[in-house]
Coordinates of C-alpha atoms in Angstrom, one line a residue:
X1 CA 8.4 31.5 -37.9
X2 CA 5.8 30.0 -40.1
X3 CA 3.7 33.6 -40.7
X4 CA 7.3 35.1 -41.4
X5 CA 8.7 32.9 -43.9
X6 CA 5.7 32.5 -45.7
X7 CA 4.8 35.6 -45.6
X8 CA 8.1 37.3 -46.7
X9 CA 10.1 34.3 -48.4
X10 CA 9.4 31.8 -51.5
X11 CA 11.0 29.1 -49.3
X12 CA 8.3 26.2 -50.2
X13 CA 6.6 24.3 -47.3
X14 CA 9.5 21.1 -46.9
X15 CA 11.9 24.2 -46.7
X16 CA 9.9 25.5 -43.9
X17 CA 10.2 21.7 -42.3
X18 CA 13.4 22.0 -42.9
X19 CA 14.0 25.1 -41.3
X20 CA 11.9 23.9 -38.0
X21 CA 14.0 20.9 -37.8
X22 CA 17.0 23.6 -37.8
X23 CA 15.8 25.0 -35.0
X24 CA 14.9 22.2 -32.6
X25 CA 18.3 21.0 -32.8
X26 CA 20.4 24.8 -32.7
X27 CA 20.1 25.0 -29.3
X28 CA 23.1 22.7 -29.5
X29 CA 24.9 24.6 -31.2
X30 CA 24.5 27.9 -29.3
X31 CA 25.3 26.4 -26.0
X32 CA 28.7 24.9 -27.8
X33 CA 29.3 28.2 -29.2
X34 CA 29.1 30.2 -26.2
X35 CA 27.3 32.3 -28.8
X36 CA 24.1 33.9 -30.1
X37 CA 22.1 32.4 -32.8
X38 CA 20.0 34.1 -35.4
X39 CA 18.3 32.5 -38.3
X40 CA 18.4 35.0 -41.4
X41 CA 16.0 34.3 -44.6
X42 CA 16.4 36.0 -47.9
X43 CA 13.0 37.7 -48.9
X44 CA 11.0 36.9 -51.8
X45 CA 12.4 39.5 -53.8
X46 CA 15.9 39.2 -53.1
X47 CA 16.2 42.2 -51.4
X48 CA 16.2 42.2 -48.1
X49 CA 16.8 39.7 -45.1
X50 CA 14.0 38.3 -42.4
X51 CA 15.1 37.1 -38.8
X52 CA 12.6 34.1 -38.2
X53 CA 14.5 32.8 -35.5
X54 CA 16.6 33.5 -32.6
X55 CA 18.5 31.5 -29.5
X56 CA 21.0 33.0 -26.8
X57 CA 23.3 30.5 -25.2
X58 CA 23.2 28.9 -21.5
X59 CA 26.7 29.0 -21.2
X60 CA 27.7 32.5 -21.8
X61 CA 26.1 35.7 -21.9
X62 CA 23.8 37.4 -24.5
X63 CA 24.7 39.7 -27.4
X64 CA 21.6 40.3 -28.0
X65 CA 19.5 42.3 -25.1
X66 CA 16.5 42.7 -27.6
X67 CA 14.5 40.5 -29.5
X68 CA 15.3 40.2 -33.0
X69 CA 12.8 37.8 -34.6
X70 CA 11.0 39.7 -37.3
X71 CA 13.9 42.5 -37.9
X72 CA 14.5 43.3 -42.0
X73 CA 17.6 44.1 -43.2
X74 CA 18.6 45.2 -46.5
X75 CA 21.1 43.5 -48.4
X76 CA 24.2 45.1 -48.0
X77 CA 24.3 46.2 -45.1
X78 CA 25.6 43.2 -43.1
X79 CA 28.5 41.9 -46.1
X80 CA 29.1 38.3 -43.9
X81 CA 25.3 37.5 -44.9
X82 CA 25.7 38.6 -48.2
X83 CA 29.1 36.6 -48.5
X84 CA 27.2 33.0 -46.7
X85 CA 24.5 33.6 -48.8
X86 CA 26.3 33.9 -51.9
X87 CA 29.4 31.8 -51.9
X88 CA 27.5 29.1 -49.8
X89 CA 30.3 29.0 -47.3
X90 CA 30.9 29.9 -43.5
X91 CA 32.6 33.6 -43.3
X92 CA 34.1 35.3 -40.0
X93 CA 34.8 38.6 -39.4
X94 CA 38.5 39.7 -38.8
X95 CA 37.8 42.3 -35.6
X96 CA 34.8 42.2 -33.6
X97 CA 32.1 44.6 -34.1
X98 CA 31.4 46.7 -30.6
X99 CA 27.7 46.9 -29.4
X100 CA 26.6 49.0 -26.5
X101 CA 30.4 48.7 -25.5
X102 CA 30.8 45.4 -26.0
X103 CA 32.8 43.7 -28.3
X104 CA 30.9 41.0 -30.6
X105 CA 32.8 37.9 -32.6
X106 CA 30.5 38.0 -35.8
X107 CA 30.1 34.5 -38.0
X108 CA 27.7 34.1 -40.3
X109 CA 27.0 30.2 -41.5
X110 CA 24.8 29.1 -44.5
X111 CA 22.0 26.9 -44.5
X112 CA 21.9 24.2 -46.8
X113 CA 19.3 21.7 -48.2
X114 CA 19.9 19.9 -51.5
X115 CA 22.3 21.8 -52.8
X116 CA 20.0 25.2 -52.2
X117 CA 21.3 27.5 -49.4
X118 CA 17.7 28.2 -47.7
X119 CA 19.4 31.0 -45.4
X120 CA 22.2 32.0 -43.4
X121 CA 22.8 31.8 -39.4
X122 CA 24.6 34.6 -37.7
X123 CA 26.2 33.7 -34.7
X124 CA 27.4 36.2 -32.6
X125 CA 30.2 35.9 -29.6
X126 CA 30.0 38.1 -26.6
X127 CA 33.9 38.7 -26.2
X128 CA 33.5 40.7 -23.0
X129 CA 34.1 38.0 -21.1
X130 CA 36.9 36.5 -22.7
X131 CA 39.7 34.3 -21.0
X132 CA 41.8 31.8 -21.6
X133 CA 39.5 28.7 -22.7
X134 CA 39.9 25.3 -20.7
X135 CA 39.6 21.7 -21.6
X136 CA 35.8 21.8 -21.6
X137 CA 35.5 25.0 -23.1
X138 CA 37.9 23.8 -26.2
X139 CA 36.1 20.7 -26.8
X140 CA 32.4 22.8 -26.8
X141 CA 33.9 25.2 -29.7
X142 CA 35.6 22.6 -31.4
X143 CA 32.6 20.4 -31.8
X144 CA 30.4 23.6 -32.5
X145 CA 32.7 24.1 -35.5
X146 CA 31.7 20.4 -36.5
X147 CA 28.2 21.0 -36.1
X148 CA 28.8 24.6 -38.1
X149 CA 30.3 22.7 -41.1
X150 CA 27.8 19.9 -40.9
X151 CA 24.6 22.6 -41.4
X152 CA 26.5 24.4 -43.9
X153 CA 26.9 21.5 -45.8
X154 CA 23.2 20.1 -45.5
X155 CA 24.1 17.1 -43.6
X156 CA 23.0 18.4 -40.0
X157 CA 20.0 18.6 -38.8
X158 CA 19.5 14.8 -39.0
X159 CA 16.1 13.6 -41.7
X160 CA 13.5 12.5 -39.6
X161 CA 15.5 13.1 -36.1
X162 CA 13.1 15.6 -34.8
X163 CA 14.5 15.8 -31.1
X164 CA 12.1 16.9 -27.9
X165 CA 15.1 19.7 -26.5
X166 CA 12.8 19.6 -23.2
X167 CA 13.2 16.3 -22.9
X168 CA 16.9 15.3 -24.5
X169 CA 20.1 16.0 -22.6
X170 CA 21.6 19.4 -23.4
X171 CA 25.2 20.7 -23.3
X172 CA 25.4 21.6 -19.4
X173 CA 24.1 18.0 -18.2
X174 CA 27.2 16.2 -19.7
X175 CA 29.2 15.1 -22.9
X176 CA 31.5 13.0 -24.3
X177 CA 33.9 13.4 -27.3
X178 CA 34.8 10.6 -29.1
X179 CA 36.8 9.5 -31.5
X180 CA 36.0 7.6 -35.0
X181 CA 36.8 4.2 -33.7
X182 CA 34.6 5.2 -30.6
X183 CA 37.2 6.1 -27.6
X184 CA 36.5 8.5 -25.3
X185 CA 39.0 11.8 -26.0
X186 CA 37.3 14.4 -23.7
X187 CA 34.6 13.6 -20.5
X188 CA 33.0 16.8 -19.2
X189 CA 33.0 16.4 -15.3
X190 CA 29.1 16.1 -15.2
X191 CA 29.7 13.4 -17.4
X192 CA 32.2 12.0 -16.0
X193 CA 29.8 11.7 -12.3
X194 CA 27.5 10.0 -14.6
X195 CA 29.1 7.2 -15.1
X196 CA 30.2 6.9 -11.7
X197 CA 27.0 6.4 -10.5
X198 CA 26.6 4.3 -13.2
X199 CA 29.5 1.6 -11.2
X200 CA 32.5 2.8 -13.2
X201 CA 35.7 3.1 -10.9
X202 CA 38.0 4.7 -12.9
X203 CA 38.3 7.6 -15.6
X204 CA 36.9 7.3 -19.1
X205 CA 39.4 9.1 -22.0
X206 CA 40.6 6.3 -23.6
X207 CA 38.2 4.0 -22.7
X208 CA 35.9 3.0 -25.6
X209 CA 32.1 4.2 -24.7
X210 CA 30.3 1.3 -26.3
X211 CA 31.8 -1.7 -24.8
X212 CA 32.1 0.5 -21.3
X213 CA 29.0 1.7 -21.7
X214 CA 27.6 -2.5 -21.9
X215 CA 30.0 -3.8 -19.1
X216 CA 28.3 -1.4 -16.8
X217 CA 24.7 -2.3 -17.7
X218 CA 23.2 -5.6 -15.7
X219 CA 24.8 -8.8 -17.4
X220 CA 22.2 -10.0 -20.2
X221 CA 24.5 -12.8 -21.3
X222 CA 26.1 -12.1 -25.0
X223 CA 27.3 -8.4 -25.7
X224 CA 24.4 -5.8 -26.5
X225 CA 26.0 -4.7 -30.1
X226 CA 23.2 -2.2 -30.3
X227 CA 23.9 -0.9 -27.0
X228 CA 27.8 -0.7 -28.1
X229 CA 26.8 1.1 -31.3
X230 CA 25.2 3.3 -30.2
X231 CA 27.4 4.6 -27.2
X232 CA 30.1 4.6 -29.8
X233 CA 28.6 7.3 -31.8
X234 CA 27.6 5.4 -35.3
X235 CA 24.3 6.7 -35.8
X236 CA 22.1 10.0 -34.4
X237 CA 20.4 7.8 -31.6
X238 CA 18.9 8.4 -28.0
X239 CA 19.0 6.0 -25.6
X240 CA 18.6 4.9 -21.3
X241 CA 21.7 3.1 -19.7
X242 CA 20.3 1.2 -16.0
X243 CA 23.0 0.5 -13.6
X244 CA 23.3 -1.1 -10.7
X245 CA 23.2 2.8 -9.3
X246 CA 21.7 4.8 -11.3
X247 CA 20.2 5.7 -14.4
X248 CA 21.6 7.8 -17.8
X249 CA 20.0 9.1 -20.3
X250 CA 22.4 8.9 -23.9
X251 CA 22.3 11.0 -27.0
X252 CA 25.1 10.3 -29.7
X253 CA 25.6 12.5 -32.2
X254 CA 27.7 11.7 -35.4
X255 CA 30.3 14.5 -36.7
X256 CA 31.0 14.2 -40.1
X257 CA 32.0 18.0 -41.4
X258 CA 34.0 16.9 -44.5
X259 CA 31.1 14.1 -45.2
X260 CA 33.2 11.6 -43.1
X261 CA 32.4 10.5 -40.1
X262 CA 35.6 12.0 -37.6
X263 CA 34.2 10.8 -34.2
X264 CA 30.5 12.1 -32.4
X265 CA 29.2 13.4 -29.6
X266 CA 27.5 12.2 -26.4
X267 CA 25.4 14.2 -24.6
X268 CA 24.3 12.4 -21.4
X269 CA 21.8 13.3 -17.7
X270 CA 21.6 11.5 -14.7
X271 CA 17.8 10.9 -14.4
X272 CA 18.1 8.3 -11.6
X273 CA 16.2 10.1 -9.3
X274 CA 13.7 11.2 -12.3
X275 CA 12.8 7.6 -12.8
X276 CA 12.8 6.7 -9.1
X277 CA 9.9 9.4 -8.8
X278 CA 8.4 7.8 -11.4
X279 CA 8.5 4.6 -10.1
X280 CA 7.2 5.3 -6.9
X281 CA 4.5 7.2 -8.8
X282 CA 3.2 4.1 -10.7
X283 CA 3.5 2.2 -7.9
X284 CA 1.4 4.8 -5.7
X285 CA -1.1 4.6 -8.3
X286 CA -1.3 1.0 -9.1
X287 CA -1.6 0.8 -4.9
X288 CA -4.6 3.5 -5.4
X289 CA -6.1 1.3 -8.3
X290 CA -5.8 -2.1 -6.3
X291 CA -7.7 -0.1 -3.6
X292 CA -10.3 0.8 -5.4
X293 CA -10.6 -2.5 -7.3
X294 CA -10.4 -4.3 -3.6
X295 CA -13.7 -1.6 -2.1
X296 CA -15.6 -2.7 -5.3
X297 CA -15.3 -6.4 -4.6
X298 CA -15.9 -5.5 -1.1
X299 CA -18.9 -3.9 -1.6
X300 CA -20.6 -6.3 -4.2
X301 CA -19.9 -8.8 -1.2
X302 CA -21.9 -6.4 1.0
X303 CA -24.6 -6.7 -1.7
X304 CA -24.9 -10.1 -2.6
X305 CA -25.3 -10.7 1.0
X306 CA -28.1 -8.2 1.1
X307 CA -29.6 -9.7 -1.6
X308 CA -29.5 -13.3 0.1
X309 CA -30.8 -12.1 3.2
X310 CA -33.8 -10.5 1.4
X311 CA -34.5 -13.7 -0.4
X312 CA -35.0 -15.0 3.4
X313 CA -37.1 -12.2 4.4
X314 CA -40.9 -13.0 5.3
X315 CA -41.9 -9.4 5.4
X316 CA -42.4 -7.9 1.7
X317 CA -41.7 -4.4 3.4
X318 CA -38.4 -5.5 4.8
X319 CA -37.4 -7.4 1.6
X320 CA -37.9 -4.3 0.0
X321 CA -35.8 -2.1 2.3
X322 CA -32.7 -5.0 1.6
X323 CA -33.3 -4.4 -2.0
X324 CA -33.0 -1.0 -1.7
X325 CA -29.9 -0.9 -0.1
X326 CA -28.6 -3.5 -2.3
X327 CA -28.9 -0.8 -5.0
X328 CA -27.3 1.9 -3.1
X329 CA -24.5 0.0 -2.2
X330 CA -24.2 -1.0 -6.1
X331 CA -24.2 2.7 -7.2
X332 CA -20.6 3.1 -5.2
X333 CA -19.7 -0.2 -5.9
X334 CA -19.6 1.0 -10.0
X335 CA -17.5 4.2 -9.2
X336 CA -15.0 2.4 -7.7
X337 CA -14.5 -0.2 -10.6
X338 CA -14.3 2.6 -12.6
X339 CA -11.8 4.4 -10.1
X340 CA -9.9 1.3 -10.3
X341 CA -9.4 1.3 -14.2
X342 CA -8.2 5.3 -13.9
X343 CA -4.7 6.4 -13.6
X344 CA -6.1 9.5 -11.0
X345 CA -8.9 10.2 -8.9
X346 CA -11.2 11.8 -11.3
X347 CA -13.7 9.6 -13.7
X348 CA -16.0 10.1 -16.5
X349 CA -19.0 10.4 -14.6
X350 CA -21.2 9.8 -18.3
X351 CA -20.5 5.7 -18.7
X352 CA -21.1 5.1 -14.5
X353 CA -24.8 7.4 -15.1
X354 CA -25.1 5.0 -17.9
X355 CA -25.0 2.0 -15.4
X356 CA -26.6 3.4 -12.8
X357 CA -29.6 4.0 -15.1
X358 CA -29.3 0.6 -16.3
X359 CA -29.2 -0.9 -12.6
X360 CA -32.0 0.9 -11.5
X361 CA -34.0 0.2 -14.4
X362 CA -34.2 -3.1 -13.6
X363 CA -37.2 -2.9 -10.6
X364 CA -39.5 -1.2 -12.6
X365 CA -42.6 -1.8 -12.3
X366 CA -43.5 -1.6 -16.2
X367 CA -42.0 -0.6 -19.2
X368 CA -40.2 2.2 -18.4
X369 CA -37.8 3.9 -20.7
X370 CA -35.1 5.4 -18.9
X371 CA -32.5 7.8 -20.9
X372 CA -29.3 10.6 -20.9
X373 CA -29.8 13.7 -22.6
X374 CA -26.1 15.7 -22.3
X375 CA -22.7 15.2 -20.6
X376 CA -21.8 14.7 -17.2
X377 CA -18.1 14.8 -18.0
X378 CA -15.0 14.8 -15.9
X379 CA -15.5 15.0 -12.4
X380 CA -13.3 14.1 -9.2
X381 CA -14.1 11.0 -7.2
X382 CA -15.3 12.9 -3.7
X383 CA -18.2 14.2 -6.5
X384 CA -18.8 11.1 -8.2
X385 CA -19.3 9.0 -5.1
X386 CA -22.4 10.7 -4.0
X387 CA -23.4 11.8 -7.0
X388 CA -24.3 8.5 -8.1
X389 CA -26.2 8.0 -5.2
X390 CA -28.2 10.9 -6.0
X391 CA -29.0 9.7 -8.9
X392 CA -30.2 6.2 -8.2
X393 CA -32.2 7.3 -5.2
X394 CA -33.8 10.3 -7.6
X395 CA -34.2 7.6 -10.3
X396 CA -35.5 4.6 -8.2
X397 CA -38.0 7.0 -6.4
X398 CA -39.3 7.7 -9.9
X399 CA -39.7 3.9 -11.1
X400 CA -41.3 2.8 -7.6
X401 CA -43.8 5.8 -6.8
X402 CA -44.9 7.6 -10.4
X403 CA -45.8 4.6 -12.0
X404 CA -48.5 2.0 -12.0
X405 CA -47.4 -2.0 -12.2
X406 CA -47.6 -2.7 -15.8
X407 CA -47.8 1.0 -16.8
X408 CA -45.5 2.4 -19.5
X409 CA -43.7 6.1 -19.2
X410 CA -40.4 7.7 -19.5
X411 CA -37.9 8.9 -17.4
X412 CA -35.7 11.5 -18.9
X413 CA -32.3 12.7 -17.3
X414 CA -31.0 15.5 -18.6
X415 CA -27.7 17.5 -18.1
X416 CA -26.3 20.8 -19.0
X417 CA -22.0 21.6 -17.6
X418 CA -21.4 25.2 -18.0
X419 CA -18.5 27.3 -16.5
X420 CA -15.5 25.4 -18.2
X421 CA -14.3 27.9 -20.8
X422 CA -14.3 30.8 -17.9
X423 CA -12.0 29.0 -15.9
X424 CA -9.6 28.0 -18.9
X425 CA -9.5 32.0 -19.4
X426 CA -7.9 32.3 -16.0
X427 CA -10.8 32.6 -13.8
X428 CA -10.0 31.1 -10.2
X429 CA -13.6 31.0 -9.3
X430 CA -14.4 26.8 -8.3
X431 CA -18.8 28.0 -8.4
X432 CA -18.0 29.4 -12.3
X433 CA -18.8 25.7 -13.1
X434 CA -22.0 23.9 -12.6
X435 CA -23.8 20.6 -13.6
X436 CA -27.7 21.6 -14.0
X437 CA -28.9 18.0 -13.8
X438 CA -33.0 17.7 -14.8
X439 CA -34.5 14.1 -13.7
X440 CA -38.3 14.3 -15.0
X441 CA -40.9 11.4 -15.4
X442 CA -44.4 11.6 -17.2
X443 CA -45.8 9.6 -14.1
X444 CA -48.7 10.5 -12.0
X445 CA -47.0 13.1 -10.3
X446 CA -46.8 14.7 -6.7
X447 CA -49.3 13.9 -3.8
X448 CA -51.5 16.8 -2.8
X449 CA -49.1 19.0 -0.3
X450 CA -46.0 17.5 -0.9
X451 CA -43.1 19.1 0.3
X452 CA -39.4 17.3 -1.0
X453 CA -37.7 19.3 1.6
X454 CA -39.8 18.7 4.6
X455 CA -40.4 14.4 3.2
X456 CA -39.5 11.8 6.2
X457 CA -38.7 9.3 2.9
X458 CA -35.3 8.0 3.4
X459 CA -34.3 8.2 0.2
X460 CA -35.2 11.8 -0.3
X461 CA -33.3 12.5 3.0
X462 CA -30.4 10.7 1.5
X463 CA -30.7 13.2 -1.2
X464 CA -30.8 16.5 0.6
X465 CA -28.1 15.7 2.7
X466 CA -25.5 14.7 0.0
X467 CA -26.8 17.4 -2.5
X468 CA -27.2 20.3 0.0
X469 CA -24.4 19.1 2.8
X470 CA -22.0 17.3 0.7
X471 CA -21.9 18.3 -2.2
X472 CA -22.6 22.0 -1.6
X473 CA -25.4 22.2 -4.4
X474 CA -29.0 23.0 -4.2
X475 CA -32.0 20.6 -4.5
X476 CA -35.6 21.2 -5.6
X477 CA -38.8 18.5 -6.9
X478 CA -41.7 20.2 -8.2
X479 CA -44.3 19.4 -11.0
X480 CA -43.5 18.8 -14.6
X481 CA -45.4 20.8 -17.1
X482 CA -48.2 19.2 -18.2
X483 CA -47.5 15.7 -16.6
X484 CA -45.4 14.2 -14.2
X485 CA -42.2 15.4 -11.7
X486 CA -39.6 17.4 -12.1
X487 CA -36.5 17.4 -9.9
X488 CA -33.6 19.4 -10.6
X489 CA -30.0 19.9 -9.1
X490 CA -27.6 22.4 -9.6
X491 CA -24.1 21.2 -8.4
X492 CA -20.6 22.8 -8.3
X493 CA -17.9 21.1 -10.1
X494 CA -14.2 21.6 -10.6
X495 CA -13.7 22.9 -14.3
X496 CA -12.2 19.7 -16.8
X497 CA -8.9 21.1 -17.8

């Protein structure tokens, strides 16, 4: 809608808001109408007409099988336009116009803002199916003639009432017609089974909304007048009512198509079992937080009582194996605090390498400057887990082995995430995305022979089997150009979304 009007009207850019604030709301007035909507726009030079919006109905069937958004028109050729436009007021046609064999009511309904007519709305009745209306189908046209005398007089849409149609209640899911003093005239039947779940035990027409509305939420002691108010219709409002059984979603919609207000409409949804999912969601993931939270404090227990029985230990060789595991143990320990703080399974993996850097930094033997080059990102928790334990063992076998006590050097981690973007485009692949992870020191480097995949070190066989077993990736350490070790990792990752 935005390339059309600007690109064929001299409507300005709060005519434009206007007009999108028309159009989140029609879907109202289609479904009340039974009837097809299309939004018509003069052209710049007063010539022709744009279509820069269209809506069919979910209550009746379509007079429209094509898509008309875009169409030009010249002036002229459809007189009811001509006449809306012109006269600034809503014009029917006497006999129906037939289309493909089928008859067609034709309206046409002006737009107004400020006095200016912006454009005119054609709505357009499939009569094929025509019967004799009920009740509810009485009340829906009635209140769509409201709504058609509100717009053409500028007072509908409602300023700054954008409404989310996705997420309010719509036609089909229930309404109420009330009254100007608030009392209930019609109840659709889904309406109706609203409130019943709500705890009321009789019907509602002449019952008035707002005050039944408040007896049947739980007793907060003096009368909710906002509560009342708004069930009764007084102002363009959404609202949720909480019953002993059940939960409804309100919107009340003020009618006012002479400029006084004659009564409104409620539209209303039973989202009971909505926000029981909901519920049972947050409390499955607060449960999965407190979890994770609880392994954490488990597993710094594990550690400080590692770290006390190392303090006791005579043999320097076993101390060190204590300590060692002390900072293995830590390294999971940090992905579940963060897993803890999360509302899902997945963390960003950048703030616990941080840590982990940090934690590991802490035994060397010198002054060793250990940083991040690049971004881990998002990555599930079955990755981050061992992941981090790669990393410290990778790091910590850096600090202990390719430096000298008292010697200063650098250890650099670097990362590159590649495959995202593919798998955005629609590619189904899980390998398209990869973390290319580079640890490298300027230390003394490898012993003569050395063979990372053939080492009886622990922590290197820690390393291969979570890289290569676990986490499906690939594993190599070889020497650094010029100075030093190299070890790099390439690891499949799920794309972020």
């Amino acid at each position: 809608m935005n390339d059309l009007v600007r690109q064929h009207t001299a409507l300005s850019e709060s005519d434009l808001e206007w007009l999108h604030l028309l159009v989140s709301e029609w879907q109202l007035l289609s479904d009340l109408s039974f009837a097809d909507l299309v939004l018509w726009v003069p052209t710049r030079d007063g010539t022709r007409y744009v279509s820069v919006a269209q809506m069919r109905p979910n209550t009746g069937p379509t007079s429209y099988q094509d898509d008309m958004v875009g169409h030009l028109v010249p002036r002229g050729r459809r007189p009811l336009l001509d006449a809306a436009l012109d006269e600034g007021r809503i014009v029917r046609e006497g006999d129906p116009e037939w289309r493909e064999e089928v008859p067609v009511r034709v309206e046409s309904i002006p737009v107004r803002r400020e006095g200016r007519v912006l454009g005119v709305i054609a709505r357009n009745t499939n009569l094929l199916t025509v019967r004799t209306p009920s009740r509810l189908e009485l009340t829906y046209l009635q209140s769509a003639s409201d709504l058609a005398q509100m717009i053409a007089a500028g007072t509908f849409p409602f300023p700054g009432q954008q409404v989310d149609m996705d997420a309010s209640p719509r036609v089909g899911d229930g309404l109420i017609r009330l009254d100007a003093e608030g009392v209930v005239q019609y109840a659709s039947p889904n309406a109706l089974s609203a409130y019943h779940r709500l705890g009321l035990a009789s019907d509602l027409v002449g019952h008035h909304l707002g005050r039944t509305t408040d007896e049947l939420a739980p007793a907060r002691g003096p009368v909710d007048e906002a509560m009342v108010r708004l069930a009764s219709g007084y102002a363009p409002r959404e609202t949720e009512v909480e019953g002993s059984g059940g939960v409804i979603q309100l919107r009340a919609i003020p009618l006012k198509p002479k400029g006084t207000r004659i009564g409104s409409l409620v539209l209303l949804r039973d989202v009971t079992e909505l926000r029981r999912r909901e519920r049972e969601l947050i409390t499955k993931d607060a449960t999965i937080r407190e979890i994770h939270h609880r392994v954490k404090n488990n597993l710094q227990t594990v550690a400080a009582l590692l770290r006390l029985q190392a303090r006791r230990m005579d043999s320097e060789q076993g101390r060190e194996a204590l300590n060692e595991a002390v900072r293995r143990v830590g390294s999971i320990a940090i992905v579940h605090e963060t897993l803890s703080q999360n509302l899902d399974e997945r963390v960003e993996f950048d703030d616990i390498a941080d840590r982990v850097l940090a934690m590991v930094a802490e035994i060397s033997p010198g002054k060793i400057a250990c940083r991040r080059t690049g971004r881990f990102g998002i990555l599930d928790a079955e990755v981050a887990t061992p992941l981090s334990m790669v990393l410290t063992e990778i790091i910590q076998n850096a600090l202990e082995h390719a430096f000298a006590p008292g010697e200063q050097g650098w250890v650099d981690v670097s990362v590159v995430r590649s495959g995202d973007s593919r798998k955005q485009r629609g590619d189904s692949a899980r390998s398209d995305a990869r973390l290319l992870i580079t640890v490298q020191d300027d230390g003394r480097g490898l012993p003569e022979g050395f063979d990372p995949h053939k080492s009886g070190n622990l922590g290197l066989q820690i390393v291969r089997t979570l890289v290569e077993g676990e986490l499906g990736g690939g594993f190599d350490m070889v020497p650094a150009p010029g100075r030093g070790t190299r070890v790099a990792l390439d690891i499949p990752v799920e794309p972020q979304k």
